[in-house]
Tab-separated table of C-alpha atoms in Angstrom:
chain	number	residue	atom	x	y	z
A	1	MET	CA	-8.822	1.358	-19.381
A	2	ALA	CA	-12.780	0.880	-19.973
A	3	ALA	CA	-10.837	-0.578	-23.398
A	4	LEU	CA	-8.768	-2.937	-21.096
A	5	ALA	CA	-11.426	-3.297	-18.847
A	6	VAL	CA	-13.035	-5.138	-21.935
A	7	VAL	CA	-10.400	-7.255	-22.910
A	8	SER	CA	-9.781	-9.007	-19.493
A	9	ALA	CA	-12.725	-9.398	-19.522
A	10	VAL	CA	-13.065	-11.836	-23.056
A	11	GLY	CA	-9.184	-12.978	-21.180
A	12	LEU	CA	-11.042	-13.837	-18.182
A	13	ALA	CA	-13.980	-15.446	-20.072
A	14	VAL	CA	-11.594	-18.432	-22.349
A	15	ASP	CA	-7.993	-18.174	-20.571
A	16	ASP	CA	-8.327	-21.048	-17.300
A	17	ARG	CA	-4.704	-20.238	-16.066
A	18	VAL	CA	-5.395	-19.089	-12.908
A	19	LEU	CA	-2.349	-17.123	-10.925
A	20	VAL	CA	-2.264	-16.594	-6.277
A	21	GLY	CA	-5.638	-18.853	-6.425
A	22	ALA	CA	-6.913	-16.297	-8.563
A	23	PRO	CA	-8.115	-15.871	-11.688
A	24	ILE	CA	-4.899	-14.559	-14.380
A	25	TRP	CA	-7.035	-11.812	-15.997
A	26	ALA	CA	-8.309	-11.083	-12.338
A	27	LYS	CA	-6.060	-8.535	-11.415
A	28	PRO	CA	-6.001	-5.827	-14.993
A	29	PHE	CA	-9.185	-6.540	-15.322
A	30	LYS	CA	-10.181	-5.434	-11.288
A	31	PHE	CA	-7.374	-2.392	-11.782
A	32	SER	CA	-8.736	-1.439	-14.693
A	33	VAL	CA	-11.700	-1.157	-13.259
A	34	SER	CA	-10.855	1.178	-10.546
A	35	PHE	CA	-9.022	3.283	-13.130
A	36	VAL	CA	-11.628	3.971	-15.048
A	37	ALA	CA	-13.515	5.065	-10.987
A	38	TYR	CA	-10.601	7.100	-9.760
A	39	CYS	CA	-9.747	9.429	-13.695
A	40	LEU	CA	-13.496	10.119	-13.803
A	41	THR	CA	-14.139	11.570	-10.672
A	42	LEU	CA	-10.282	13.414	-10.535
A	43	ALA	CA	-11.148	15.144	-14.229
A	44	TRP	CA	-14.789	16.446	-12.378
A	45	MET	CA	-12.558	17.563	-9.198
A	46	LEU	CA	-10.286	19.729	-11.244
A	47	THR	CA	-13.448	21.649	-12.878
A	48	LEU	CA	-14.122	22.381	-10.059
A	49	LEU	CA	-10.474	24.681	-9.637
A	50	THR	CA	-10.419	27.938	-9.696
A	51	ARG	CA	-7.168	28.164	-9.502
A	52	GLY	CA	-4.521	26.245	-10.285
A	53	ARG	CA	-5.942	25.214	-13.497
A	54	ARG	CA	-2.904	24.477	-15.228
A	55	ILE	CA	-0.967	23.037	-12.329
A	56	GLY	CA	-3.955	20.867	-11.977
A	57	ARG	CA	-3.876	19.735	-15.683
A	58	TRP	CA	-0.293	18.238	-15.655
A	59	ALA	CA	-0.722	16.563	-12.041
A	60	GLY	CA	-4.011	15.183	-13.724
A	61	HIS	CA	-0.947	14.718	-16.943
A	62	VAL	CA	0.740	12.555	-14.586
A	63	VAL	CA	-2.254	10.381	-13.059
A	64	VAL	CA	-2.993	8.804	-16.753
A	65	LEU	CA	0.750	8.389	-17.814
A	66	THR	CA	1.429	6.381	-14.543
A	67	GLY	CA	-1.622	4.271	-14.603
A	68	LEU	CA	-0.913	3.723	-17.572
A	69	ILE	CA	2.842	2.628	-17.140
A	70	GLU	CA	1.501	-0.416	-14.299
A	71	MET	CA	-1.732	-1.313	-16.229
A	72	VAL	CA	0.909	-2.265	-19.095
A	73	ILE	CA	3.012	-3.644	-16.541
A	74	ILE	CA	0.156	-6.095	-15.224
A	75	THR	CA	-1.081	-6.581	-17.989
A	76	VAL	CA	3.180	-7.536	-19.545
A	77	GLN	CA	2.555	-9.610	-16.391
A	78	VAL	CA	-0.397	-11.505	-17.566
A	79	VAL	CA	0.960	-12.014	-20.844
A	80	ARG	CA	3.678	-13.925	-19.922
A	81	GLY	CA	1.737	-16.219	-16.871
A	82	LYS	CA	3.511	-14.665	-13.989
A	83	ARG	CA	3.336	-11.894	-10.953
A	84	SER	CA	2.681	-8.172	-11.136
A	85	HIS	CA	3.151	-6.985	-7.852
A	86	PHE	CA	6.156	-8.038	-4.666
A	87	ASN	CA	7.890	-10.876	-7.712
A	88	THR	CA	11.935	-10.080	-7.158
A	89	ALA	CA	12.297	-14.379	-8.779
A	90	THR	CA	14.763	-13.371	-11.895
A	91	ALA	CA	16.382	-9.423	-12.679
A	92	PHE	CA	13.569	-9.036	-15.125
A	93	ASP	CA	10.663	-9.510	-12.494
A	94	SER	CA	11.944	-7.271	-9.893
A	95	ALA	CA	13.014	-4.072	-12.981
A	96	LEU	CA	9.101	-4.582	-13.800
A	97	TRP	CA	8.248	-4.635	-10.370
A	98	ASN	CA	10.763	-2.146	-9.059
A	99	ALA	CA	9.414	0.309	-12.129
A	100	MET	CA	5.459	-0.014	-11.064
A	101	GLY	CA	6.542	0.847	-7.701
A	102	MET	CA	7.440	3.786	-8.503
A	103	THR	CA	4.988	5.002	-11.009
A	104	ILE	CA	2.740	3.985	-8.239
A	105	VAL	CA	4.751	6.693	-5.720
A	106	VAL	CA	4.138	9.442	-8.246
A	107	LEU	CA	1.014	8.857	-9.196
A	108	TRP	CA	0.141	9.712	-5.370
A	109	ALA	CA	1.955	12.506	-5.423
A	110	ALA	CA	0.251	13.343	-7.772
A	111	THR	CA	-3.066	13.079	-6.022
A	112	LEU	CA	-1.665	14.923	-3.383
A	113	VAL	CA	-1.279	18.089	-5.891
A	114	ILE	CA	-4.815	18.106	-6.661
A	115	ALA	CA	-5.984	17.631	-2.448
A	116	VAL	CA	-3.795	19.957	-1.764
A	117	LEU	CA	-5.457	22.150	-5.049
A	118	LEU	CA	-9.007	21.680	-4.248
A	119	LEU	CA	-8.380	22.767	-0.608
A	120	ARG	CA	-7.118	25.586	-0.950
A	121	THR	CA	-10.345	25.905	-4.153
A	122	ARG	CA	-13.535	27.764	-2.704
A	123	ILE	CA	-16.222	25.984	-3.548
A	124	THR	CA	-20.002	28.001	-2.287
A	125	ASP	CA	-21.061	25.883	-1.230
A	126	ARG	CA	-19.547	23.515	2.304
A	127	ALA	CA	-20.998	20.232	2.184
A	128	THR	CA	-19.899	19.620	-1.675
A	129	ALA	CA	-16.778	21.029	-0.177
A	130	LEU	CA	-16.153	18.542	2.174
A	131	ALA	CA	-17.923	16.080	0.440
A	132	VAL	CA	-15.122	16.350	-2.828
A	133	ARG	CA	-11.743	17.372	0.140
A	134	GLY	CA	-12.743	15.037	2.434
A	135	GLY	CA	-13.095	12.132	-0.384
A	136	LEU	CA	-9.721	13.061	-1.785
A	137	LEU	CA	-7.430	12.764	1.765
A	138	ILE	CA	-9.456	9.197	3.275
A	139	ALA	CA	-8.498	8.325	-0.566
A	140	LEU	CA	-4.704	9.280	0.147
A	141	ALA	CA	-4.811	8.167	2.790
A	142	GLY	CA	-6.042	4.797	1.760
A	143	ALA	CA	-3.299	4.473	-1.354
A	144	GLY	CA	-1.078	5.083	1.270
A	145	LEU	CA	-2.341	2.502	3.413
A	146	GLY	CA	-0.462	0.015	-0.477
A	147	PHE	CA	2.123	0.845	0.750
A	148	LEU	CA	2.875	-1.610	3.903
A	149	MET	CA	2.289	-3.865	1.663
A	150	THR	CA	5.503	-3.846	-0.337
A	151	LEU	CA	7.245	-4.683	3.575
A	152	PRO	CA	8.902	-7.564	3.449
A	153	SER	CA	6.645	-9.863	4.632
A	154	GLU	CA	7.857	-13.235	7.371
A	155	THR	CA	4.491	-15.513	5.536
A	156	PRO	CA	6.161	-18.478	3.236
A	157	GLN	CA	4.395	-17.732	-0.252
A	158	ALA	CA	3.247	-20.595	-0.476
A	159	ALA	CA	1.138	-20.398	-3.192
A	160	GLY	CA	2.255	-19.308	-7.131
A	161	ASN	CA	5.371	-21.528	-6.826
A	162	PHE	CA	6.523	-18.414	-4.701
A	163	ASP	CA	8.833	-18.819	-1.756
A	164	ALA	CA	9.316	-16.075	0.564
A	165	ALA	CA	13.139	-15.825	-2.061
A	166	ASP	CA	10.991	-14.530	-4.879
A	167	THR	CA	8.376	-11.592	-3.066
A	168	MET	CA	9.343	-8.900	-1.371
A	169	GLY	CA	6.041	-8.501	0.709
A	170	ALA	CA	2.051	-9.246	-0.457
A	171	HIS	CA	-0.804	-9.014	0.340
A	172	SER	CA	-1.907	-11.578	3.104
A	173	VAL	CA	-1.103	-10.717	6.491
A	174	GLY	CA	-0.210	-13.310	8.932
A	175	VAL	CA	-1.449	-16.059	6.055
A	176	PRO	CA	-0.070	-16.717	2.639
A	177	ASP	CA	-1.008	-15.134	-0.502
A	178	GLY	CA	-3.654	-17.923	-2.647
A	179	GLY	CA	-5.084	-19.412	0.284
A	180	PRO	CA	-8.927	-19.485	0.781
A	181	SER	CA	-10.928	-16.426	-0.134
A	182	MET	CA	-14.179	-14.302	-1.076
A	183	PRO	CA	-15.207	-14.540	-4.502
A	184	LEU	CA	-15.318	-11.161	-6.769
A	185	THR	CA	-12.651	-9.668	-4.088
A	186	GLY	CA	-10.491	-12.400	-2.933
A	187	TRP	CA	-9.042	-10.979	-0.161
A	188	SER	CA	-8.351	-13.893	2.200
A	189	THR	CA	-10.891	-15.311	4.575
A	190	THR	CA	-7.993	-16.968	7.029
A	191	GLY	CA	-5.910	-13.808	7.696
A	192	GLY	CA	-5.489	-10.436	7.143
A	193	ASP	CA	-5.129	-8.529	4.290
A	194	LEU	CA	-4.417	-5.344	3.651
A	195	ARG	CA	-6.548	-4.953	0.031
A	196	ALA	CA	-9.822	-4.215	2.398
A	197	PRO	CA	-8.230	-0.737	4.124
A	198	HIS	CA	-6.809	0.215	0.890
A	199	PHE	CA	-10.054	-0.698	-1.326
A	200	VAL	CA	-12.552	0.770	0.753
A	201	GLY	CA	-10.327	3.182	1.688
A	202	MET	CA	-9.385	4.602	-2.020
A	203	HIS	CA	-13.449	4.200	-3.374
A	204	ALA	CA	-14.134	7.457	-0.390
A	205	LEU	CA	-13.139	9.643	-3.488
A	206	GLN	CA	-16.652	8.077	-5.202
A	207	LEU	CA	-19.262	7.336	-3.016
A	208	LEU	CA	-18.913	10.585	-0.919
A	209	PRO	CA	-19.802	12.817	-3.509
A	210	LEU	CA	-21.973	10.572	-4.437
A	211	LEU	CA	-23.908	10.186	-1.530
A	212	LEU	CA	-24.145	14.112	-1.553
A	213	ILE	CA	-25.200	13.298	-5.130
A	214	ALA	CA	-28.604	11.608	-3.406
A	215	LEU	CA	-28.514	14.402	-0.366
A	216	VAL	CA	-29.292	17.187	-2.764
A	217	LEU	CA	-31.244	14.862	-5.007
A	218	LEU	CA	-33.569	12.984	-2.155
A	219	ALA	CA	-34.171	16.852	-1.602
A	220	SER	CA	-37.320	17.232	-3.378
A	221	ARG	CA	-38.592	14.684	-1.603
A	222	PHE	CA	-38.152	15.724	2.050
A	223	ALA	CA	-37.734	18.945	3.027
A	224	ARG	CA	-35.081	19.124	5.959
A	225	LEU	CA	-32.646	17.816	2.484
A	226	ARG	CA	-32.896	20.950	1.773
A	227	ASP	CA	-31.332	22.793	4.171
A	228	ALA	CA	-27.822	23.453	3.333
A	229	GLY	CA	-26.801	23.783	6.223
A	230	VAL	CA	-28.059	19.698	7.383
A	231	ARG	CA	-26.337	18.253	3.942
A	232	LEU	CA	-23.179	19.924	6.116
A	233	ARG	CA	-24.050	18.510	9.285
A	234	LEU	CA	-24.480	14.323	7.808
A	235	MET	CA	-21.183	15.015	5.164
A	236	ARG	CA	-19.681	16.129	8.373
A	237	VAL	CA	-21.285	12.079	10.151
A	238	ALA	CA	-20.532	10.455	6.686
A	239	VAL	CA	-16.510	11.996	6.674
A	240	GLY	CA	-16.009	11.263	10.360
A	241	GLY	CA	-17.991	7.739	10.344
A	242	TYR	CA	-16.639	6.843	6.370
A	243	ALA	CA	-12.634	7.530	7.564
A	244	ALA	CA	-13.776	5.396	11.288
A	245	LEU	CA	-13.640	2.594	9.255
A	246	VAL	CA	-11.238	2.596	7.311
A	247	ALA	CA	-9.439	2.921	10.480
A	248	LEU	CA	-10.725	0.671	11.851
A	249	ILE	CA	-10.642	-2.637	9.269
A	250	THR	CA	-6.723	-1.050	8.604
A	251	TRP	CA	-6.469	-1.856	12.787
A	252	GLN	CA	-8.239	-5.675	11.754
A	253	ALA	CA	-6.054	-6.021	8.966
A	254	LEU	CA	-2.891	-5.910	10.836
A	255	ARG	CA	-4.015	-8.157	13.793
A	256	GLY	CA	-4.739	-11.062	10.939
A	257	GLN	CA	-7.906	-10.429	11.095
A	258	PRO	CA	-10.480	-12.527	7.537
A	259	LEU	CA	-11.684	-8.943	6.958
A	260	ILE	CA	-15.626	-10.975	6.912
A	261	HIS	CA	-14.736	-13.377	11.111
A	262	PRO	CA	-14.355	-10.207	13.014
A	263	ASP	CA	-13.876	-11.082	16.896
A	264	GLY	CA	-15.747	-9.247	19.890
A	265	VAL	CA	-13.341	-6.591	20.192
A	266	THR	CA	-13.976	-5.658	17.045
A	267	LEU	CA	-17.781	-5.907	16.656
A	268	ALA	CA	-17.616	-3.770	19.960
A	269	ALA	CA	-15.524	-1.064	17.635
A	270	ALA	CA	-18.090	-0.879	14.566
A	271	GLY	CA	-21.166	-1.078	16.565
A	272	ALA	CA	-19.468	2.503	17.913
A	273	ILE	CA	-19.028	3.465	15.085
A	274	LEU	CA	-22.295	2.917	14.323
A	275	ALA	CA	-23.756	3.646	17.084
A	276	ALA	CA	-21.769	7.267	16.377
A	277	VAL	CA	-22.282	7.528	12.770
A	278	ALA	CA	-26.735	6.642	14.073
A	279	CYS	CA	-26.409	10.108	16.974
A	280	GLY	CA	-24.786	11.995	14.220
A	281	THR	CA	-27.357	11.633	11.719
A	282	TRP	CA	-30.563	11.898	14.156
A	283	ARG	CA	-28.731	15.216	15.678
A	284	ALA	CA	-27.906	16.369	12.149
A	285	LEU	CA	-31.471	15.752	11.470
A	286	ARG	CA	-33.034	17.793	14.146
A	287	PRO	CA	-34.163	21.203	13.123
A	288	THR	CA	-33.544	23.782	14.479
A	289	ALA	CA	-34.265	25.862	16.582
A	290	PRO	CA	-35.150	29.751	15.477
A	291	ALA	CA	-33.272	32.859	16.780
A	292	ARG	CA	-34.855	34.236	19.242
A	293	PRO	CA	-35.619	38.016	18.080
A	294	SER	CA	-33.249	40.705	19.659
A	295	ARG	CA	-34.714	43.222	22.533
A	296	THR	CA	-35.190	46.836	20.741
A	297	ALA	CA	-33.308	49.194	23.402
A	298	ALA	CA	-37.110	50.193	25.344
A	299	GLU	CA	-36.635	46.153	25.808
A	300	GLN	CA	-33.496	46.401	27.334
A	301	GLU	CA	-33.851	49.942	29.602
A	302	PRO	CA	-34.866	49.320	32.859
A	303	VAL	CA	-38.047	50.173	34.717
A	304	ALA	CA	-39.039	52.769	36.800
């Protein structure tokens, strides 16, 4: 995937073709970079297993194989100048899209197997256990949101010379794919875009463990973070806040609302989440009151 990212970067530089409103090599570049992060994180998580290592290893092999098949299909379609996702224009395109759909389902199931194994694994540090398990579960939910994109879309496909009969599914909600979009991400700026919660959810796999690593590194400078209980409480706040964020931007996308143009209701919900996270962080950092010493038997006897 790292090698393909380099090849795709070269393609972005030398190939000026545009497909569905984006440079044609943008998709394999973004997917290959994402797979690098995804597979490295899963490989590290598999080292934490204390039992079921053989099952975990085979699940890891399945992730590698299905990811490779998906990227081969995406790259083949780029070379052909065709869409890889949602493309049912010809029998061949439809067969490739169906094959991608099956590999994605198998990849998701293999990741679920790894998540179940890690849920059953005894991890000594409770904050680490929460970061790993919370990140995996939110990532599974984020990956599952991708299946919403495959549902039949009522929005005509105006970009890339596709009409509704040539596609099955779409990234955007309420507007055609390929319209005005954000730089780099390509997410729609005129309608909802399910890629936003899909991306944010999947990368909980990296961001929550990285947050814990940051807390451990900062413990040398901030005494409160040296307390394992404080780190655990902070991770609880982070996992809850992250899950709420994914739910919020999913709800926003399904209402056909661009990520960068939230309405008042969305802003109010975001404010409530931010306030809850701030309050939870403050409470997590508060010093715990020392436990009161128990009274001796003599102290407990009534005075005659």
